[in-house]
Short mmCIF file of C-alpha atoms in Angstrom, two decimals:
data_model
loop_
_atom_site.label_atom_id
_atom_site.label_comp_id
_atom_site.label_asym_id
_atom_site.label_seq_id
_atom_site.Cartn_x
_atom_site.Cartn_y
_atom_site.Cartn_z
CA UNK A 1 -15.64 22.42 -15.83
CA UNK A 2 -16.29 19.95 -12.93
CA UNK A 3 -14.07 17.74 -10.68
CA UNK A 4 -14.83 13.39 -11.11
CA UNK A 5 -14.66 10.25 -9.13
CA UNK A 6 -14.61 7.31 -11.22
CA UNK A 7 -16.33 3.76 -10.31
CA UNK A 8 -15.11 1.12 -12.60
CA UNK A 9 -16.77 -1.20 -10.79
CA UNK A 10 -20.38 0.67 -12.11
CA UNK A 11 -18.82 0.29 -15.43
CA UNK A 12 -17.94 -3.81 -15.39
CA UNK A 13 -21.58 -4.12 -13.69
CA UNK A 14 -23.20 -1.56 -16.47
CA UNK A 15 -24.47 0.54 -14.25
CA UNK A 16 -24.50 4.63 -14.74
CA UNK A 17 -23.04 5.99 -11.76
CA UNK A 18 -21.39 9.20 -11.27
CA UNK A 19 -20.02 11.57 -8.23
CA UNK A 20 -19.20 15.16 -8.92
CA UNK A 21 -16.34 16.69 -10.92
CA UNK A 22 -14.20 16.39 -14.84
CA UNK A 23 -14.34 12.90 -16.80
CA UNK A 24 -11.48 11.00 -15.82
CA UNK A 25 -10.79 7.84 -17.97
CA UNK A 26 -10.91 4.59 -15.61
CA UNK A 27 -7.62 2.71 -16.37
CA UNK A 28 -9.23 -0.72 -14.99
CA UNK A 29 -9.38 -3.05 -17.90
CA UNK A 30 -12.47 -4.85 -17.93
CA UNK A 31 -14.39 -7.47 -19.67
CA UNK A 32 -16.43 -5.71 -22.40
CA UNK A 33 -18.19 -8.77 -22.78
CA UNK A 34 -19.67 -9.07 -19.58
CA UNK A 35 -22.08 -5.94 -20.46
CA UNK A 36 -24.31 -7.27 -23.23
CA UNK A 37 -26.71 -5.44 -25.65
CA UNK A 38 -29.81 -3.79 -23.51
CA UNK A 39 -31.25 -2.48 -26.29
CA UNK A 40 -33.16 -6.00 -27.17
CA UNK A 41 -36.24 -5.49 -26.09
CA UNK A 42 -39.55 -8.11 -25.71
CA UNK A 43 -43.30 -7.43 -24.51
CA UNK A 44 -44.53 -8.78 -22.04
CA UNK A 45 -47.51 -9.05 -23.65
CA UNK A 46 -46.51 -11.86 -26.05
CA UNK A 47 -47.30 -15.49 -25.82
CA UNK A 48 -45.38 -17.62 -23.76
CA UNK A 49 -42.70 -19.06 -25.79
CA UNK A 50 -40.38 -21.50 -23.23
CA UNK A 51 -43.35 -24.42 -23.40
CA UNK A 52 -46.76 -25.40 -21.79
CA UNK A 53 -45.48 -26.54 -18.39
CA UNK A 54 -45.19 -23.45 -15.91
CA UNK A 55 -41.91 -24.03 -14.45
CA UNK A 56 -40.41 -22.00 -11.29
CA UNK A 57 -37.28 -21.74 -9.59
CA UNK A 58 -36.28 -21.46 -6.45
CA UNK A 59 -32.44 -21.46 -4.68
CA UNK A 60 -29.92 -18.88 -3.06
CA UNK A 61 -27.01 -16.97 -4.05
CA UNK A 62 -24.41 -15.35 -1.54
CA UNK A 63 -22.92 -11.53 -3.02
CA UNK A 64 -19.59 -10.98 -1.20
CA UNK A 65 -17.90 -7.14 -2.26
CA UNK A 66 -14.86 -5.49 -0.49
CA UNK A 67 -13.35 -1.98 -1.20
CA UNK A 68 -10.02 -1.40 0.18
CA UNK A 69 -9.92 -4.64 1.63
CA UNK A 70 -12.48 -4.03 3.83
CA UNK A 71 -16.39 -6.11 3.45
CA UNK A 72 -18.67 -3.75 2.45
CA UNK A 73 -21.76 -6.30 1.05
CA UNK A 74 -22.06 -9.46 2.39
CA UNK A 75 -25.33 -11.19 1.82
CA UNK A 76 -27.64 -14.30 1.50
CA UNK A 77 -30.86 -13.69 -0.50
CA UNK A 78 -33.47 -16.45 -0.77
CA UNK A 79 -34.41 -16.59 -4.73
CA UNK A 80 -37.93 -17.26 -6.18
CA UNK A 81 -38.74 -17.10 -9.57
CA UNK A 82 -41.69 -17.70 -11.67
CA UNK A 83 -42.13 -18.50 -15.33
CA UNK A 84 -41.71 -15.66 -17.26
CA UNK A 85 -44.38 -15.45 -19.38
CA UNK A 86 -43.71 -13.13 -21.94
CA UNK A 87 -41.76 -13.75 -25.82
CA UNK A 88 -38.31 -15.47 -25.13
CA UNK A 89 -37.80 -17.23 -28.25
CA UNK A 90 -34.37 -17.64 -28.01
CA UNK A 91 -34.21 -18.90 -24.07
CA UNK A 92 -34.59 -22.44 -22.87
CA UNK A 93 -36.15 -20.86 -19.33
CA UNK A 94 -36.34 -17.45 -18.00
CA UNK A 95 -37.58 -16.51 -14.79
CA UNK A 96 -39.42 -13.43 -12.91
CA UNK A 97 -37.43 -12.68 -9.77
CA UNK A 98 -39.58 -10.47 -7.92
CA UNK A 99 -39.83 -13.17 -4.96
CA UNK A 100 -36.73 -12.85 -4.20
CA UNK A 101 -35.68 -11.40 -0.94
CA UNK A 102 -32.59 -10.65 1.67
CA UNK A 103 -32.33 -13.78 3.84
CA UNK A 104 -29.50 -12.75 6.37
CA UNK A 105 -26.82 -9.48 5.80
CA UNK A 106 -23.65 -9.38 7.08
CA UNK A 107 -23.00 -6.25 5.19
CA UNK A 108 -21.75 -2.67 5.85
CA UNK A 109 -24.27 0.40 6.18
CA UNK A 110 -22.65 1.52 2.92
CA UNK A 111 -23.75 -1.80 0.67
CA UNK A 112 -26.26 -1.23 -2.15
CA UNK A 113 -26.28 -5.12 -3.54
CA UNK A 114 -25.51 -5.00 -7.72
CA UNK A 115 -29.51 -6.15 -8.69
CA UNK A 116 -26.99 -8.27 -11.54
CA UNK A 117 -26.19 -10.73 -9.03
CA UNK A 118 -28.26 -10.35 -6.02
CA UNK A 119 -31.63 -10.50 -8.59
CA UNK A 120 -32.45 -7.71 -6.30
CA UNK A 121 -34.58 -4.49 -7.62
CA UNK A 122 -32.94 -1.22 -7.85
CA UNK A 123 -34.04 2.57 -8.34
CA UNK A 124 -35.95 2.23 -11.30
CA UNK A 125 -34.47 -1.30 -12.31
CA UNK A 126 -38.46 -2.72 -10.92
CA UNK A 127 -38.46 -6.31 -11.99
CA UNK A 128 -35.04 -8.66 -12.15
CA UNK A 129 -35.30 -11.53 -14.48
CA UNK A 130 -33.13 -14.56 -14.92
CA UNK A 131 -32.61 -16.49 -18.17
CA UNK A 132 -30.72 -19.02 -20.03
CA UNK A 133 -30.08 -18.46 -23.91
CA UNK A 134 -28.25 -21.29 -26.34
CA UNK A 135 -27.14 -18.30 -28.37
CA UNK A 136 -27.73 -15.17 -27.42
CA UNK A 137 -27.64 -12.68 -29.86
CA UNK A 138 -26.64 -9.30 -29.16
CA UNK A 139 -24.77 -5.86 -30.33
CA UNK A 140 -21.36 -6.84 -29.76
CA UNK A 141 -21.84 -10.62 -30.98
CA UNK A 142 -22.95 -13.97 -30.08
CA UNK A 143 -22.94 -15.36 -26.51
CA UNK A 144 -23.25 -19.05 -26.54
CA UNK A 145 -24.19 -20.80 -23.14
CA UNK A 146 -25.07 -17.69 -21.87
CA UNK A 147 -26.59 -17.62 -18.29
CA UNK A 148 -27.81 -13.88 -17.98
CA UNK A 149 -29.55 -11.01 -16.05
CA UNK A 150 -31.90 -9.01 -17.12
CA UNK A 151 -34.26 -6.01 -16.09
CA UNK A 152 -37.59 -4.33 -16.28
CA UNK A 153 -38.05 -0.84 -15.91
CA UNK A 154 -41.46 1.69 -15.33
CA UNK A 155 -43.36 2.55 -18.64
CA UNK A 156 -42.97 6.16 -16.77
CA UNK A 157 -38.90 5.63 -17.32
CA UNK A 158 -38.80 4.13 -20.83
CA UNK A 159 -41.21 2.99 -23.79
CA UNK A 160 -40.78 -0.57 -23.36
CA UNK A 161 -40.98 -2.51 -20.05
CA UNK A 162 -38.31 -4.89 -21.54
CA UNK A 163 -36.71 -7.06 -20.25
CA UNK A 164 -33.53 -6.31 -21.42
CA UNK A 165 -31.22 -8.76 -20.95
CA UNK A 166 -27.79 -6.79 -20.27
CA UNK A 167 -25.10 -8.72 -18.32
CA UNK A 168 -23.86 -11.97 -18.56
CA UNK A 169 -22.79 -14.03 -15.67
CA UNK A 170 -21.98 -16.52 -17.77
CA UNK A 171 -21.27 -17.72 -21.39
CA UNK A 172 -19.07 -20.17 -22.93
CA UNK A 173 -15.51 -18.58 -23.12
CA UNK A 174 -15.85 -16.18 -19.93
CA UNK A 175 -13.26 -15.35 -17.45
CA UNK A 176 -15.16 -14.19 -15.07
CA UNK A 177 -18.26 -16.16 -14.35
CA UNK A 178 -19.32 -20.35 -14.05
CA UNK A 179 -22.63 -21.77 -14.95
CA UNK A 180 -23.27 -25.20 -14.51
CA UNK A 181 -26.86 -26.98 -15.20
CA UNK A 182 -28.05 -30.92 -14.21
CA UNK A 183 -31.72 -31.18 -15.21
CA UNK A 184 -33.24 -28.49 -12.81
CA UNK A 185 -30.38 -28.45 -10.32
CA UNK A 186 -28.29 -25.22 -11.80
CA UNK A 187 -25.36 -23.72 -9.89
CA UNK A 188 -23.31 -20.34 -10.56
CA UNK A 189 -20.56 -17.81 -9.37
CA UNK A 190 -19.50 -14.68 -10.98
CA UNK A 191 -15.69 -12.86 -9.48
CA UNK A 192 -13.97 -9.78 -10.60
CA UNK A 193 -11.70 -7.76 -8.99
CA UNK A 194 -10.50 -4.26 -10.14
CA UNK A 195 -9.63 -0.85 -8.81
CA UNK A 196 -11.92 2.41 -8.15
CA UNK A 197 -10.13 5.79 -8.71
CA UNK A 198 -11.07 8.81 -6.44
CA UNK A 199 -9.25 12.54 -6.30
CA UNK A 200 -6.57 12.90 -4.16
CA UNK A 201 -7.52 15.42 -1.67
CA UNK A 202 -11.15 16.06 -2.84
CA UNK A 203 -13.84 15.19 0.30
CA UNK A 204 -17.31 16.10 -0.70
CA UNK A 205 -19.26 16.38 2.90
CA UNK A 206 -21.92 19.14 1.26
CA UNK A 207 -22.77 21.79 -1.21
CA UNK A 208 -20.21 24.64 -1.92
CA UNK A 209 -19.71 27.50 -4.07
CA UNK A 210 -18.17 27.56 -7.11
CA UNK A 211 -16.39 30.38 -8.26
CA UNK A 212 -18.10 34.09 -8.07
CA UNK A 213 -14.54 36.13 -7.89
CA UNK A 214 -13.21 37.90 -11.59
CA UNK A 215 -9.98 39.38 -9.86
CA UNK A 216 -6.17 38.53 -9.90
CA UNK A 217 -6.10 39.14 -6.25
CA UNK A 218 -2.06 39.66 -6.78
CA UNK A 219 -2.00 42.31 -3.58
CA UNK A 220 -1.41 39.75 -0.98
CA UNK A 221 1.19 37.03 -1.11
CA UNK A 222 1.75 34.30 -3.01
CA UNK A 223 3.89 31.06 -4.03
CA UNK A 224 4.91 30.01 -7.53
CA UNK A 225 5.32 26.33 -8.58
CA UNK A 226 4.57 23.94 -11.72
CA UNK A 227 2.21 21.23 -12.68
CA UNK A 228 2.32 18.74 -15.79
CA UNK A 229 -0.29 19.36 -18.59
CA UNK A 230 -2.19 16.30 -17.93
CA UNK A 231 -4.00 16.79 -14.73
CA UNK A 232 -1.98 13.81 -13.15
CA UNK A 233 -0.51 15.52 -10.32
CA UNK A 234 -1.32 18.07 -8.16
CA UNK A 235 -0.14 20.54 -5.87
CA UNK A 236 -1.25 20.88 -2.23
CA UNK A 237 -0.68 24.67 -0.51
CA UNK A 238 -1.77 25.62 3.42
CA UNK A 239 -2.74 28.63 5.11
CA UNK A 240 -4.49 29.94 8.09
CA UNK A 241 -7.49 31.46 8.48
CA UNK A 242 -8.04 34.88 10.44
CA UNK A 243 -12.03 34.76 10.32
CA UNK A 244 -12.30 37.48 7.53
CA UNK A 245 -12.53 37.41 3.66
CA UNK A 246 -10.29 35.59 1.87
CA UNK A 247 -9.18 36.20 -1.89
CA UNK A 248 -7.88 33.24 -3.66
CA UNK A 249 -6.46 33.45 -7.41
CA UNK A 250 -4.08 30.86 -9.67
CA UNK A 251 -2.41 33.22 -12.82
CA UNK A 252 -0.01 32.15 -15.14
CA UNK A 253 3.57 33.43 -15.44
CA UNK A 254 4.82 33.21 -18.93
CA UNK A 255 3.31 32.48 -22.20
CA UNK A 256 5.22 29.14 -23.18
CA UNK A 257 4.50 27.23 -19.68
CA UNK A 258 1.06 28.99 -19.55
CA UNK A 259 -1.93 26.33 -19.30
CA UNK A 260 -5.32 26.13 -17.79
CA UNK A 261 -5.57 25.96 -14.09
CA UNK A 262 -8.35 24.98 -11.34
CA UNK A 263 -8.29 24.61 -7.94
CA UNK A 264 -10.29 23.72 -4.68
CA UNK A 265 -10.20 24.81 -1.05
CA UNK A 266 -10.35 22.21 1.96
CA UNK A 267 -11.18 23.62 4.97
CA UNK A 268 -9.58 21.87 8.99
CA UNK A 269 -12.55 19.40 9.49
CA UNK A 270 -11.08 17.78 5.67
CA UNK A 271 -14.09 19.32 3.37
CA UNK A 272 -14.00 21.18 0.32
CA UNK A 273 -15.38 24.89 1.06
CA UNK A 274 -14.78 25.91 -2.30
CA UNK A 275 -13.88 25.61 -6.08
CA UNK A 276 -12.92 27.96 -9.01
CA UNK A 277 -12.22 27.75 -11.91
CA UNK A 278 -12.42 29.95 -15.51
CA UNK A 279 -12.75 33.27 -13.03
CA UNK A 280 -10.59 36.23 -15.09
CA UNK A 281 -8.29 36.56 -17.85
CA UNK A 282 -4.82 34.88 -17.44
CA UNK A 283 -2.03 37.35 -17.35
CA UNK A 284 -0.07 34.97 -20.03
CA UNK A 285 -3.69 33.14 -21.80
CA UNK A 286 -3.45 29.64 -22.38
CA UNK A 287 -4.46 28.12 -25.50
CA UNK A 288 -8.38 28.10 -24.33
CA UNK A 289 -10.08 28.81 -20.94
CA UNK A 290 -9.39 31.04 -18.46
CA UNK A 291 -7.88 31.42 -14.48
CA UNK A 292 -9.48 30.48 -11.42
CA UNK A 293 -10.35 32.94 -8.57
CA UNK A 294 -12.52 33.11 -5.63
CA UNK A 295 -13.64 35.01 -2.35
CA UNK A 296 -14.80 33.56 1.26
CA UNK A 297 -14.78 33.70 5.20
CA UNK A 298 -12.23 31.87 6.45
CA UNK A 299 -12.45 30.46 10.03
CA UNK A 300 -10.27 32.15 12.70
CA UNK A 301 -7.01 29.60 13.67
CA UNK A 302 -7.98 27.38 10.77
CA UNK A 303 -5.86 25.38 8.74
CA UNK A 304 -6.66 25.51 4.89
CA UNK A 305 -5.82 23.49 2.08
CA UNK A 306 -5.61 24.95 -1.45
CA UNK A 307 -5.64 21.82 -3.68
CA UNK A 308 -3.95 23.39 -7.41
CA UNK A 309 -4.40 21.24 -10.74
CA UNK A 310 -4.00 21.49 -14.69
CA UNK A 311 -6.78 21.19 -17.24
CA UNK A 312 -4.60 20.94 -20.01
CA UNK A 313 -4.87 23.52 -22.72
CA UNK A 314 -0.84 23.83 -22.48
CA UNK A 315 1.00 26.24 -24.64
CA UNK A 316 4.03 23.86 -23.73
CA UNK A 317 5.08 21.14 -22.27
CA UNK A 318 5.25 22.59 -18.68
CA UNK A 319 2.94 24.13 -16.77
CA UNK A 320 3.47 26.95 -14.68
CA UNK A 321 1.75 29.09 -11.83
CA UNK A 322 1.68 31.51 -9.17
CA UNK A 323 -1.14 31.48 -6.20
CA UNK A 324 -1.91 34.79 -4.98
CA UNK A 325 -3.49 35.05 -1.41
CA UNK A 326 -4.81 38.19 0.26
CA UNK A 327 -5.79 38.25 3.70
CA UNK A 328 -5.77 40.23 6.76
CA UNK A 329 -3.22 38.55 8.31
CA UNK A 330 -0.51 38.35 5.68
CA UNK A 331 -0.04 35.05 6.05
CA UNK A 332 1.69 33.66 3.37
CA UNK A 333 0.42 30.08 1.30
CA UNK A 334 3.16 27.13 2.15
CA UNK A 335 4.00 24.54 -0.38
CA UNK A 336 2.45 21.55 1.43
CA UNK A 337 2.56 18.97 -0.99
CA UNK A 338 4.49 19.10 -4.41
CA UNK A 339 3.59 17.15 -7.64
CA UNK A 340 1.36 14.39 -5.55
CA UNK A 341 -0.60 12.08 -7.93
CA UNK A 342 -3.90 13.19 -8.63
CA UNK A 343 -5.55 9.74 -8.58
CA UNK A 344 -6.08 7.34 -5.64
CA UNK A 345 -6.51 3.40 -6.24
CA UNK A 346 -8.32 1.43 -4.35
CA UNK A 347 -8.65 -1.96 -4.95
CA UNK A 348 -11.94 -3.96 -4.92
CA UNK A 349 -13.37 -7.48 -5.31
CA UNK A 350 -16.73 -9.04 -6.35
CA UNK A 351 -18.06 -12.77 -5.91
CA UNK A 352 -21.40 -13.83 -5.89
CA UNK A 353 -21.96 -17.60 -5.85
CA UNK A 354 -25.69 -18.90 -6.44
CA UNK A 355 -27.71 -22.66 -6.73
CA UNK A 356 -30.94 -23.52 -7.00
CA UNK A 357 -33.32 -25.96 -8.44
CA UNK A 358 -35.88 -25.59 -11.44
CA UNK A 359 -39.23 -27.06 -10.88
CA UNK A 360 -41.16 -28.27 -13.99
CA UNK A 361 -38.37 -28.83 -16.63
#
């Protein structure tokens, strides 16, 4: 088992995006509709379908983003597209946006501009296209109106080149974007706002061990407390480090409130040293999996977290546990923090709010 962040914001923009640890569900409820089927493919290689005229676009669109209320991307990017050339029955116009470029940013060193609405390439997303489709027909229905992004990716990456035309900033009946069109003046904006979900006291800052320790460790010390079954809350215990080994271990207590238990070790600087989980045989077993343990150096004078959760696998409905701590010292684990939620919310926006003018309609 691992420990997750969620990013519901990947998920509205239909990106894949994931940081370390356990699936957590994202409770932000989104607009299904806005992600669109990628699996329509066309080549490239086709005959040009939109008309005889070579048309081209050119115009700018501002993507604004905050997390936590604070700006993280704030940008202009100067667009330039050229005809697409390859089979777009269905469009009226559809352009190639590899022109386009950043104009002036305003943004944090932590922006990486959505290619959806900046037309901006990403990773392996290579080539950004822009299209407009009557009817647009794709896997979860028709979008009519539909103003859309699409991508192109590296033969290397996939068999087909595409594009695939996967999120719509606009189509009649949205909530979330605008599309407006005047001969070849068009104008757009796209806004969402939602929240991200990141573990409560959980700071990646670098690569740690998982866990290597198959004992009890029940000659030390230790503190008893409970949990619920769901892995919604969590318990928070301190120590102090004497600069020797350390032996960490979470065992049950009884066989109705045994359950599955994990937990993670932050160390005084507020980074996670350690993890463990499924280590040794629970005294009571819980309906599947096993108990946590695990061994390290501690830091002389240093304050330690131990961060305690449930995985489920309840034999009940509670969940009870007892943390066992040997050390040179004797020190004895403190009940920091009881039953805090396991889930932090922060909220975040998106608006992105384009024009431009196509040449040759």
């Amino acid at each position: 088992m691992t420990i997750t962040r969620t990013l519901s914001l990947a998920f509205v923009l239909g990106i894949g995006l994931t940081l370390g640890c356990g699936d957590k569900e994202d409770d932000t409820a989104t607009d299904d509709t806005s992600v669109t089927d990628d699996t329509s493919s066309t080549d490239d290689s086709s005959a040009d379908d939109t008309g005889s005229t070579e048309l081209s676009f050119s115009g700018t669109v501002t993507l604004t983003t905050t997390e936590d209320g604070a700006v993280v991307c704030d940008l202009d990017v100067d667009l330039v597209g050229t005809d697409f050339t390859g089979n777009c029955a269905d469009c009226d116009w559809a352009f190639d946006m590899e022109g386009s470029a950043i104009s002036e940013d305003r943004s944090s060193s932590d922006c990486v501009p959505y290619w959806q609405l900046s037309y901006l390439p990403y990773s392996y997303y290579t080539d950004i296209f822009m299209g407009h489709f009557p009817a647009y027909y794709g896997y979860y229905g028709t979008y009519y109106n539909a103003f859309m992004t699409g991508y192109g990716i590296d033969y290397s990456y996939y068999y087909y080149p595409g594009p695939y035309w996967s999120f719509n900033v606009y189509y009649d009946g949205s909530t979330s974007g605008t599309f407006s069109q005047s001969g070849g003046d068009i104008s757009w904006t796209w806004d969402y706002a939602g929240y991200d979900y990141e573990d409560a006291y959980y700071y990646y800052c670098d690569y740690f061990p998982s866990s290597y320790a198959y004992s009890v460790y029940d000659e030390g010390t230790s503190g008893t407390s409970d949990l619920d079954c769901d892995g919604l809350i969590l318990d928070v215990w301190t120590f102090t480090g004497d600069g020797n080994t350390v032996n960490l271990a979470i065992d049950t207590v009884g066989d109705s409130t045994a359950f599955d238990p994990h937990f993670w070790v932050n160390d005084g600087d507020e980074c996670t040293v350690a993890y463990a989980d499924d280590s040794f045989d629970c005294t009571f077993e819980p309906a599947a999996y096993q108990c946590p343990a695990i061994t390290f150096t501690s830091n002389d004078g240093e304050e330690y977290q131990v961060v305690v959760a449930s995985y489920g696998s309840c034999n009940g409905t509670e969940a009870e546990y007892q943390l066992n701590l040997e050390i040179e010292s004797g020190d004895t684990p403190t009940l920091a923090y009881d039953n805090v939620d396991a889930d932090i919310a922060f909220p975040y926006t998106i608006h992105a709010e384009g024009s431009g003018t196509i040449t040759g309609l």
